[in-house]
Amino acid sequence: DPERENLTWELFGRAERELAAQIVASGWMPDLIIAIARGGLIPAGALGYAIGIKAMGAMNVEFYTGVGQTLEEPVILPPLMDASELPGKKVLVVDDVADSGKTLRMVMELLAHEGLDLGGQTVHVEARSAVIYRKPRSVFTPDYCWRETDKWINFPWSVLPVITPESLAQGRA
Ligand code: 5GP
């Protein structure tokens, strides 16, 4: 399908090695990697191995559409990660794609400017961001990016249907 950017598992492997090389070549090494769940979890894990970082965390971010609201803004959902280890750390935030860019913009603003509220104490960290893809319309420019595309991207982890007891019973794995 020429209307889609089709990231295969094979190509994903190459993308992650090339992103890792970008990060190492920049001379900046994170102490900790934070994945934006769920799309950033698999890219973040692969990057962690590729640059030799074991300290991993995750943040659940989703778009929330309030009743009667026309604005769509991303929000952080539970479970919240334990942020007590964050102060003074260099953090790499990883997501699959910066499309509108609002998810990454919000997380990066939170970490760098607004700060995380740790029981009355507000913590700021030095953060950079990495994505596999960036769309031209993104309001946020990630520090590290593999490719730019304006197409809808098929990621290998979400392109197939969810496996359910019903689909199994019908012989579709
Ligand atoms: P944002 O618009 O905040 O940059 O992206 C929010 C999320 O929407 C992304 O992390 C990703 O999970 C999903 N998303 C955005 N664009 C695409 C796309 O082209 N393909 C897929 N599979 N998901 C996308």
PDB file of C-alpha atoms and ligand atoms in Angstrom:
ATOM      1  CA  ASP A   1       0.000   0.000   0.000  1.00  0.00           C
ATOM      2  CA  PRO A   2       1.711   3.200  -1.200  1.00  0.00           C
ATOM      3  CA  GLU A   3      -0.481   5.265   1.161  1.00  0.00           C
ATOM      4  CA  ARG A   4       1.152   3.629   4.177  1.00  0.00           C
ATOM      5  CA  GLU A   5       4.601   3.659   5.692  1.00  0.00           C
ATOM      6  CA  ASN A   6       5.079  -0.003   6.525  1.00  0.00           C
ATOM      7  CA  LEU A   7       7.628  -0.597   9.288  1.00  0.00           C
ATOM      8  CA  THR A   8       8.462  -4.307   9.322  1.00  0.00           C
ATOM      9  CA  TRP A   9      10.142  -6.028  12.287  1.00  0.00           C
ATOM     10  CA  GLU A  10      13.269  -6.282  10.130  1.00  0.00           C
ATOM     11  CA  LEU A  11      13.307  -2.558   9.375  1.00  0.00           C
ATOM     12  CA  PHE A  12      12.472  -1.759  13.012  1.00  0.00           C
ATOM     13  CA  GLY A  13      15.679  -3.549  14.018  1.00  0.00           C
ATOM     14  CA  ARG A  14      17.711  -1.376  11.679  1.00  0.00           C
ATOM     15  CA  ALA A  15      15.906   1.805  12.735  1.00  0.00           C
ATOM     16  CA  GLU A  16      16.749   1.172  16.383  1.00  0.00           C
ATOM     17  CA  ARG A  17      20.442   0.547  15.683  1.00  0.00           C
ATOM     18  CA  GLU A  18      20.618   3.751  13.628  1.00  0.00           C
ATOM     19  CA  LEU A  19      18.791   5.786  16.291  1.00  0.00           C
ATOM     20  CA  ALA A  20      21.151   4.386  18.916  1.00  0.00           C
ATOM     21  CA  ALA A  21      24.140   5.385  16.787  1.00  0.00           C
ATOM     22  CA  GLN A  22      22.721   8.940  16.514  1.00  0.00           C
ATOM     23  CA  ILE A  23      22.447   9.188  20.290  1.00  0.00           C
ATOM     24  CA  VAL A  24      25.942   7.868  20.958  1.00  0.00           C
ATOM     25  CA  ALA A  25      27.428  10.087  18.225  1.00  0.00           C
ATOM     26  CA  SER A  26      25.819  13.152  19.850  1.00  0.00           C
ATOM     27  CA  GLY A  27      27.978  12.605  22.911  1.00  0.00           C
ATOM     28  CA  TRP A  28      24.979  12.758  25.272  1.00  0.00           C
ATOM     29  CA  MET A  29      24.203   9.628  27.249  1.00  0.00           C
ATOM     30  CA  PRO A  30      21.055   9.267  29.364  1.00  0.00           C
ATOM     31  CA  ASP A  31      21.083   7.782  32.864  1.00  0.00           C
ATOM     32  CA  LEU A  32      17.533   6.604  32.422  1.00  0.00           C
ATOM     33  CA  ILE A  33      15.093   5.857  29.596  1.00  0.00           C
ATOM     34  CA  ILE A  34      11.382   6.659  29.911  1.00  0.00           C
ATOM     35  CA  ALA A  35       9.022   5.007  27.427  1.00  0.00           C
ATOM     36  CA  ILE A  36       5.731   6.597  26.539  1.00  0.00           C
ATOM     37  CA  ALA A  37       3.298   3.693  26.762  1.00  0.00           C
ATOM     38  CA  ARG A  38       2.249   1.857  24.853  1.00  0.00           C
ATOM     39  CA  GLY A  39       3.745   2.920  21.513  1.00  0.00           C
ATOM     40  CA  GLY A  40       7.142   3.809  22.954  1.00  0.00           C
ATOM     41  CA  LEU A  41       7.621   0.652  25.030  1.00  0.00           C
ATOM     42  CA  ILE A  42       9.091  -1.580  22.342  1.00  0.00           C
ATOM     43  CA  PRO A  43      11.266   1.157  20.764  1.00  0.00           C
ATOM     44  CA  ALA A  44      12.502   2.164  24.242  1.00  0.00           C
ATOM     45  CA  GLY A  45      13.443  -1.407  25.183  1.00  0.00           C
ATOM     46  CA  ALA A  46      15.358  -1.909  21.951  1.00  0.00           C
ATOM     47  CA  LEU A  47      17.181   1.420  22.419  1.00  0.00           C
ATOM     48  CA  GLY A  48      18.064   0.511  25.998  1.00  0.00           C
ATOM     49  CA  TYR A  49      19.813  -2.636  24.805  1.00  0.00           C
ATOM     50  CA  ALA A  50      21.474  -0.845  21.884  1.00  0.00           C
ATOM     51  CA  ILE A  51      23.059   1.891  24.019  1.00  0.00           C
ATOM     52  CA  GLY A  52      23.601  -0.251  27.110  1.00  0.00           C
ATOM     53  CA  ILE A  53      21.143   1.436  29.491  1.00  0.00           C
ATOM     54  CA  LYS A  54      19.318  -0.802  31.971  1.00  0.00           C
ATOM     55  CA  ALA A  55      17.393   1.834  33.932  1.00  0.00           C
ATOM     56  CA  MET A  56      13.940   1.947  32.316  1.00  0.00           C
ATOM     57  CA  GLY A  57      10.651   3.543  33.235  1.00  0.00           C
ATOM     58  CA  ALA A  58       7.325   4.142  31.551  1.00  0.00           C
ATOM     59  CA  MET A  59       4.702   6.829  31.481  1.00  0.00           C
ATOM     60  CA  ASN A  60       1.131   6.154  30.352  1.00  0.00           C
ATOM     61  CA  VAL A  61      -0.078   8.929  28.112  1.00  0.00           C
ATOM     62  CA  GLU A  62      -3.336   8.994  26.189  1.00  0.00           C
ATOM     63  CA  PHE A  63      -5.506  11.492  24.442  1.00  0.00           C
ATOM     64  CA  TYR A  64      -8.509  12.400  26.513  1.00  0.00           C
ATOM     65  CA  THR A  65     -11.668  13.725  24.916  1.00  0.00           C
ATOM     66  CA  GLY A  66     -13.900  15.257  27.540  1.00  0.00           C
ATOM     67  CA  VAL A  67     -17.659  15.186  27.139  1.00  0.00           C
ATOM     68  CA  GLY A  68     -18.703  18.235  25.164  1.00  0.00           C
ATOM     69  CA  GLN A  69     -15.085  19.240  24.688  1.00  0.00           C
ATOM     70  CA  THR A  70     -13.682  19.918  21.286  1.00  0.00           C
ATOM     71  CA  LEU A  71     -10.065  20.167  22.406  1.00  0.00           C
ATOM     72  CA  GLU A  72      -7.965  17.028  22.487  1.00  0.00           C
ATOM     73  CA  GLU A  73      -5.041  17.098  24.848  1.00  0.00           C
ATOM     74  CA  PRO A  74      -2.892  14.226  26.049  1.00  0.00           C
ATOM     75  CA  VAL A  75      -3.084  13.265  29.722  1.00  0.00           C
ATOM     76  CA  ILE A  76      -0.949  11.078  31.965  1.00  0.00           C
ATOM     77  CA  LEU A  77      -2.814   8.031  33.249  1.00  0.00           C
ATOM     78  CA  PRO A  78      -2.080   5.611  36.079  1.00  0.00           C
ATOM     79  CA  PRO A  79      -0.047   3.622  36.914  1.00  0.00           C
ATOM     80  CA  LEU A  80       2.390   6.463  37.552  1.00  0.00           C
ATOM     81  CA  MET A  81       6.071   5.622  37.590  1.00  0.00           C
ATOM     82  CA  ASP A  82       8.108   6.175  40.736  1.00  0.00           C
ATOM     83  CA  ALA A  83       9.781   9.504  40.004  1.00  0.00           C
ATOM     84  CA  SER A  84      11.875   9.602  43.172  1.00  0.00           C
ATOM     85  CA  GLU A  85      14.931   8.448  41.218  1.00  0.00           C
ATOM     86  CA  LEU A  86      14.633  11.243  38.663  1.00  0.00           C
ATOM     87  CA  PRO A  87      16.274  14.297  40.321  1.00  0.00           C
ATOM     88  CA  GLY A  88      19.661  15.054  38.807  1.00  0.00           C
ATOM     89  CA  LYS A  89      19.290  12.414  36.115  1.00  0.00           C
ATOM     90  CA  LYS A  90      19.582  12.727  32.352  1.00  0.00           C
ATOM     91  CA  VAL A  91      16.450  11.214  30.853  1.00  0.00           C
ATOM     92  CA  LEU A  92      15.762   9.971  27.327  1.00  0.00           C
ATOM     93  CA  VAL A  93      12.036   9.973  26.507  1.00  0.00           C
ATOM     94  CA  VAL A  94      11.130   7.503  23.755  1.00  0.00           C
ATOM     95  CA  ASP A  95       7.989   7.252  21.634  1.00  0.00           C
ATOM     96  CA  ASP A  96       7.073   5.567  18.370  1.00  0.00           C
ATOM     97  CA  VAL A  97       6.126   8.718  16.447  1.00  0.00           C
ATOM     98  CA  ALA A  98       5.707  12.454  16.898  1.00  0.00           C
ATOM     99  CA  ASP A  99       2.549  12.988  14.828  1.00  0.00           C
ATOM    100  CA  SER A 100       0.667  16.007  16.174  1.00  0.00           C
ATOM    101  CA  GLY A 101       3.640  16.110  18.548  1.00  0.00           C
ATOM    102  CA  LYS A 102       1.364  16.982  21.468  1.00  0.00           C
ATOM    103  CA  THR A 103       2.181  13.891  23.499  1.00  0.00           C
ATOM    104  CA  LEU A 104       5.931  14.485  23.434  1.00  0.00           C
ATOM    105  CA  ARG A 105       5.551  18.220  23.875  1.00  0.00           C
ATOM    106  CA  MET A 106       3.509  17.681  27.022  1.00  0.00           C
ATOM    107  CA  VAL A 107       5.883  15.127  28.529  1.00  0.00           C
ATOM    108  CA  MET A 108       8.982  17.186  27.723  1.00  0.00           C
ATOM    109  CA  GLU A 109       7.409  20.374  29.126  1.00  0.00           C
ATOM    110  CA  LEU A 110       6.510  18.481  32.251  1.00  0.00           C
ATOM    111  CA  LEU A 111       9.992  17.093  32.790  1.00  0.00           C
ATOM    112  CA  ALA A 112      11.984  20.188  31.878  1.00  0.00           C
ATOM    113  CA  HIS A 113       9.835  23.185  32.752  1.00  0.00           C
ATOM    114  CA  GLU A 114       6.701  22.476  34.730  1.00  0.00           C
ATOM    115  CA  GLY A 115       8.408  19.831  36.828  1.00  0.00           C
ATOM    116  CA  LEU A 116       7.127  16.648  38.407  1.00  0.00           C
ATOM    117  CA  ASP A 117       5.342  17.022  41.717  1.00  0.00           C
ATOM    118  CA  LEU A 118       6.895  14.613  44.183  1.00  0.00           C
ATOM    119  CA  GLY A 119       4.832  15.112  47.300  1.00  0.00           C
ATOM    120  CA  GLY A 120       5.267  18.874  47.510  1.00  0.00           C
ATOM    121  CA  GLN A 121       8.733  18.914  45.971  1.00  0.00           C
ATOM    122  CA  THR A 122       8.889  19.896  42.307  1.00  0.00           C
ATOM    123  CA  VAL A 123      11.575  18.109  40.349  1.00  0.00           C
ATOM    124  CA  HIS A 124      13.103  19.137  37.023  1.00  0.00           C
ATOM    125  CA  VAL A 125      15.283  16.887  34.920  1.00  0.00           C
ATOM    126  CA  GLU A 126      17.476  17.217  31.847  1.00  0.00           C
ATOM    127  CA  ALA A 127      15.520  15.432  29.143  1.00  0.00           C
ATOM    128  CA  ARG A 128      15.920  14.639  25.462  1.00  0.00           C
ATOM    129  CA  SER A 129      13.548  12.766  23.173  1.00  0.00           C
ATOM    130  CA  ALA A 130      13.837  10.056  20.532  1.00  0.00           C
ATOM    131  CA  VAL A 131      11.279   8.763  18.048  1.00  0.00           C
ATOM    132  CA  ILE A 132      11.372   6.445  15.067  1.00  0.00           C
ATOM    133  CA  TYR A 133       9.194   8.758  12.956  1.00  0.00           C
ATOM    134  CA  ARG A 134       8.278  12.411  12.840  1.00  0.00           C
ATOM    135  CA  LYS A 135       5.407  13.868  10.826  1.00  0.00           C
ATOM    136  CA  PRO A 136       5.949  17.233   9.109  1.00  0.00           C
ATOM    137  CA  ARG A 137       3.017  18.754  11.052  1.00  0.00           C
ATOM    138  CA  SER A 138       4.432  17.920  14.486  1.00  0.00           C
ATOM    139  CA  VAL A 139       4.402  20.869  16.904  1.00  0.00           C
ATOM    140  CA  PHE A 140       7.420  19.346  18.628  1.00  0.00           C
ATOM    141  CA  THR A 141      10.842  18.542  17.186  1.00  0.00           C
ATOM    142  CA  PRO A 142      12.410  15.465  18.804  1.00  0.00           C
ATOM    143  CA  ASP A 143      16.153  15.525  19.513  1.00  0.00           C
ATOM    144  CA  TYR A 144      16.658  12.189  17.767  1.00  0.00           C
ATOM    145  CA  CYS A 145      14.580  10.873  14.885  1.00  0.00           C
ATOM    146  CA  TRP A 146      15.064   8.090  12.344  1.00  0.00           C
ATOM    147  CA  ARG A 147      12.750   9.105   9.488  1.00  0.00           C
ATOM    148  CA  GLU A 148      10.207  11.734   8.517  1.00  0.00           C
ATOM    149  CA  THR A 149       6.950  10.773   6.799  1.00  0.00           C
ATOM    150  CA  ASP A 150       3.516  12.281   6.266  1.00  0.00           C
ATOM    151  CA  LYS A 151       1.926   8.854   5.724  1.00  0.00           C
ATOM    152  CA  TRP A 152       0.037   6.755   8.276  1.00  0.00           C
ATOM    153  CA  ILE A 153       2.567   4.338   9.754  1.00  0.00           C
ATOM    154  CA  ASN A 154       1.932   0.633  10.273  1.00  0.00           C
ATOM    155  CA  PHE A 155       4.001  -0.460  13.264  1.00  0.00           C
ATOM    156  CA  PRO A 156       4.760  -4.180  13.458  1.00  0.00           C
ATOM    157  CA  TRP A 157       3.390  -4.495  17.023  1.00  0.00           C
ATOM    158  CA  SER A 158      -0.003  -2.959  16.273  1.00  0.00           C
ATOM    159  CA  VAL A 159      -0.733  -3.835  12.661  1.00  0.00           C
ATOM    160  CA  LEU A 160      -2.256  -7.271  13.374  1.00  0.00           C
ATOM    161  CA  PRO A 161      -5.637  -7.807  15.038  1.00  0.00           C
ATOM    162  CA  VAL A 162      -5.804  -8.480  18.784  1.00  0.00           C
ATOM    163  CA  ILE A 163      -5.963 -12.179  19.654  1.00  0.00           C
ATOM    164  CA  THR A 164      -9.142 -13.033  21.579  1.00  0.00           C
ATOM    165  CA  PRO A 165     -10.737 -16.286  22.757  1.00  0.00           C
ATOM    166  CA  GLU A 166     -13.297 -15.768  19.975  1.00  0.00           C
ATOM    167  CA  SER A 167     -10.694 -15.307  17.222  1.00  0.00           C
ATOM    168  CA  LEU A 168      -8.878 -18.417  18.480  1.00  0.00           C
ATOM    169  CA  ALA A 169     -12.103 -20.430  18.435  1.00  0.00           C
ATOM    170  CA  GLN A 170     -12.599 -19.389  14.825  1.00  0.00           C
ATOM    171  CA  GLY A 171      -9.123 -20.598  13.987  1.00  0.00           C
ATOM    172  CA  ARG A 172      -7.639 -17.148  13.506  1.00  0.00           C
ATOM    173  CA  ALA A 173      -4.515 -16.695  15.625  1.00  0.00           C
TER     174      ALA A 173
HETATM  175  P1  5GP B   1       0.932  12.569  18.779  1.00  0.00           P
HETATM  176  O1  5GP B   1      -0.166  13.027  17.853  1.00  0.00           O
HETATM  177  O2  5GP B   1       0.682  13.023  20.190  1.00  0.00           O
HETATM  178  O3  5GP B   1       2.284  12.977  18.297  1.00  0.00           O
HETATM  179  O4  5GP B   1       0.910  10.977  18.763  1.00  0.00           O
HETATM  180  C1  5GP B   1       0.134  10.241  19.677  1.00  0.00           C
HETATM  181  C2  5GP B   1       0.192   8.754  19.388  1.00  0.00           C
HETATM  182  O5  5GP B   1      -0.705   8.442  18.321  1.00  0.00           O
HETATM  183  C3  5GP B   1       1.524   8.187  18.945  1.00  0.00           C
HETATM  184  O6  5GP B   1       2.411   7.929  20.000  1.00  0.00           O
HETATM  185  C4  5GP B   1       1.068   6.904  18.259  1.00  0.00           C
HETATM  186  O7  5GP B   1       0.898   5.868  19.208  1.00  0.00           O
HETATM  187  C5  5GP B   1      -0.260   7.295  17.651  1.00  0.00           C
HETATM  188  N1  5GP B   1      -0.013   7.598  16.228  1.00  0.00           N
HETATM  189  C6  5GP B   1       0.151   8.819  15.680  1.00  0.00           C
HETATM  190  N2  5GP B   1       0.413   8.735  14.357  1.00  0.00           N
HETATM  191  C7  5GP B   1       0.421   7.405  14.056  1.00  0.00           C
HETATM  192  C8  5GP B   1       0.649   6.649  12.844  1.00  0.00           C
HETATM  193  O8  5GP B   1       0.931   7.169  11.748  1.00  0.00           O
HETATM  194  N3  5GP B   1       0.546   5.288  12.938  1.00  0.00           N
HETATM  195  C9  5GP B   1       0.244   4.660  14.116  1.00  0.00           C
HETATM  196  N4  5GP B   1       0.173   3.301  14.103  1.00  0.00           N
HETATM  197  N5  5GP B   1       0.039   5.330  15.277  1.00  0.00           N
HETATM  198  C10 5GP B   1       0.131   6.690  15.250  1.00  0.00           C
END
